[in-house]
XYZ file of C-alpha atoms in Angstrom:
184
model
C 143.862 -2.544 85.657
C 140.623 -2.217 83.667
C 139.063 0.093 86.291
C 141.831 2.665 86.016
C 142.353 3.833 82.452
C 143.678 7.265 83.433
C 145.482 8.962 86.306
C 142.287 10.794 87.244
C 140.241 7.586 87.326
C 142.892 5.833 89.416
C 143.060 8.693 91.911
C 139.244 8.674 92.256
C 139.220 4.895 92.669
C 141.899 4.896 95.359
C 140.239 7.824 97.140
C 136.862 6.044 97.095
C 138.360 2.845 98.516
C 140.111 4.792 101.276
C 136.862 6.605 102.195
C 134.976 3.293 102.194
C 137.584 1.755 104.477
C 137.506 4.715 106.860
C 133.771 5.533 106.946
C 132.009 2.217 106.328
C 134.408 -0.457 107.525
C 135.911 1.753 110.265
C 139.199 0.053 109.521
C 141.637 2.071 107.412
C 143.762 0.015 105.016
C 141.673 -3.151 105.317
C 141.264 -3.374 101.532
C 144.350 -1.537 100.373
C 146.639 -2.993 103.039
C 149.428 -4.879 101.379
C 148.292 -3.774 97.917
C 151.152 -1.760 96.450
C 150.035 1.545 95.023
C 152.056 0.819 91.899
C 150.003 -2.326 91.333
C 146.785 -0.321 91.599
C 148.146 2.144 89.075
C 149.470 -0.550 86.782
C 147.761 -0.459 83.448
C 147.325 3.301 83.476
C 149.957 3.653 80.812
C 152.087 6.020 82.873
C 155.555 6.041 81.349
C 158.329 5.321 83.805
C 160.368 8.432 84.509
C 157.729 10.943 83.444
C 155.946 11.966 80.284
C 157.683 11.214 77.025
C 158.815 14.168 74.931
C 157.171 14.869 71.570
C 160.675 15.104 70.058
C 164.159 14.302 71.318
C 166.148 16.927 73.226
C 168.455 17.263 70.219
C 165.521 17.776 67.846
C 164.159 20.532 70.097
C 167.563 22.238 70.090
C 167.771 22.045 66.285
C 164.242 23.376 65.848
C 164.846 26.296 68.210
C 168.175 27.175 66.577
C 166.519 27.212 63.137
C 163.919 29.841 64.140
C 164.498 33.121 62.302
C 162.224 35.276 64.504
C 164.820 36.413 67.078
C 162.454 37.168 70.027
C 160.698 33.808 69.609
C 164.033 32.001 69.304
C 165.408 33.674 72.447
C 162.200 33.128 74.423
C 162.077 29.397 73.641
C 165.802 28.957 74.201
C 165.517 30.791 77.530
C 162.587 28.599 78.511
C 164.612 25.482 77.701
C 167.619 26.710 79.705
C 165.633 28.107 82.661
C 162.670 25.762 82.978
C 160.235 28.660 83.351
C 156.618 28.395 82.259
C 155.599 30.188 79.052
C 153.603 32.722 81.080
C 156.670 33.443 83.218
C 158.899 33.898 80.155
C 156.598 36.452 78.514
C 156.125 38.294 81.828
C 159.881 38.897 82.272
C 160.888 42.541 82.381
C 164.324 44.006 81.781
C 164.801 44.494 85.528
C 164.049 40.786 86.162
C 167.114 39.623 84.219
C 170.502 39.746 85.940
C 173.622 39.056 83.909
C 176.788 38.243 85.829
C 179.576 39.440 83.538
C 182.367 37.745 85.523
C 180.737 34.300 85.605
C 178.774 34.714 82.349
C 175.639 33.515 84.129
C 172.001 34.556 83.824
C 169.619 34.823 86.782
C 165.913 35.474 86.380
C 163.477 36.874 88.919
C 159.979 35.514 88.524
C 157.615 38.038 90.072
C 154.366 36.111 90.099
C 154.787 32.506 89.145
C 152.273 29.722 89.671
C 150.307 30.388 92.835
C 151.488 34.006 92.858
C 154.873 33.013 94.274
C 158.111 34.833 93.470
C 161.446 33.116 93.037
C 164.893 33.468 91.495
C 166.013 30.974 88.857
C 169.556 30.331 87.651
C 169.746 29.635 83.931
C 171.855 26.746 82.671
C 175.003 27.827 80.825
C 174.478 29.014 77.266
C 176.988 31.485 75.855
C 174.871 32.321 72.791
C 171.839 33.039 74.953
C 173.927 35.190 77.310
C 175.252 37.350 74.451
C 171.895 37.678 72.705
C 170.077 38.604 75.924
C 172.751 41.131 76.795
C 172.272 42.759 73.390
C 168.464 42.692 73.636
C 168.423 44.099 77.179
C 170.607 47.032 76.147
C 167.758 48.288 73.976
C 165.064 48.131 76.697
C 163.830 50.410 79.470
C 164.003 48.932 83.020
C 160.327 47.925 83.273
C 159.832 46.997 79.622
C 158.996 43.378 78.787
C 161.981 41.463 77.425
C 159.844 39.684 74.840
C 156.975 41.550 73.208
C 154.999 38.316 72.942
C 151.935 36.774 74.524
C 151.947 33.262 75.942
C 149.362 32.214 73.346
C 151.470 33.563 70.475
C 154.599 31.795 71.742
C 152.741 28.494 72.176
C 151.203 28.860 68.706
C 154.595 29.506 67.102
C 156.108 26.511 68.916
C 153.133 24.367 67.895
C 153.551 25.355 64.254
C 157.101 23.981 64.489
C 155.910 20.718 66.042
C 157.029 21.582 69.571
C 155.217 21.552 72.900
C 156.436 24.386 75.109
C 155.957 22.342 78.271
C 158.457 19.821 76.892
C 161.108 22.551 77.271
C 160.471 22.498 81.035
C 160.843 18.717 81.031
C 164.107 18.966 79.097
C 165.416 21.534 81.592
C 164.494 19.285 84.491
C 166.302 16.341 82.923
C 169.395 18.444 82.163
C 169.528 19.723 85.755
C 169.101 16.181 87.073
C 171.974 14.898 84.908
C 174.132 17.828 86.014
C 173.400 17.072 89.687
C 174.201 13.381 89.184
C 177.539 14.273 87.581
C 178.324 16.631 90.468
C 177.641 13.826 92.929
């Protein structure tokens, strides 16, 4: 427990033991055999179920709804409902947003996400967000950015309100998980 005060230290420790077993002892798992990985990581302070949020989900919703700067409000609300990274939110263009009028659903095309990969993301239901995006998109040219913001500016604004933008991804993940559990 005292050897591993962080995730990085624990990973290095476990990796070193595995290399020692393989290269010096010529017997993989001699030392780690039977030693549960969770016991090796015990004492790292890793919260069960992932990183704790800076604020509750409800507090984040209240803070976002109270923002008066409409583009910032929509960008953060869209991040919370889509789970996209800040860089992916600010990179969205008008042509990347698809609104399904019949189902009142939003789909986003991420052109170059992490690792340069493209993907399509369905946004969790949010009638207010749907209407506001529809209105905002009507004023844009097809290849114009939806939000005239930089990732740094959006993070700074969120930080000034006591929010971490990455927490919005965590909230989205938890909401999707709960939705999947309810659906069976």
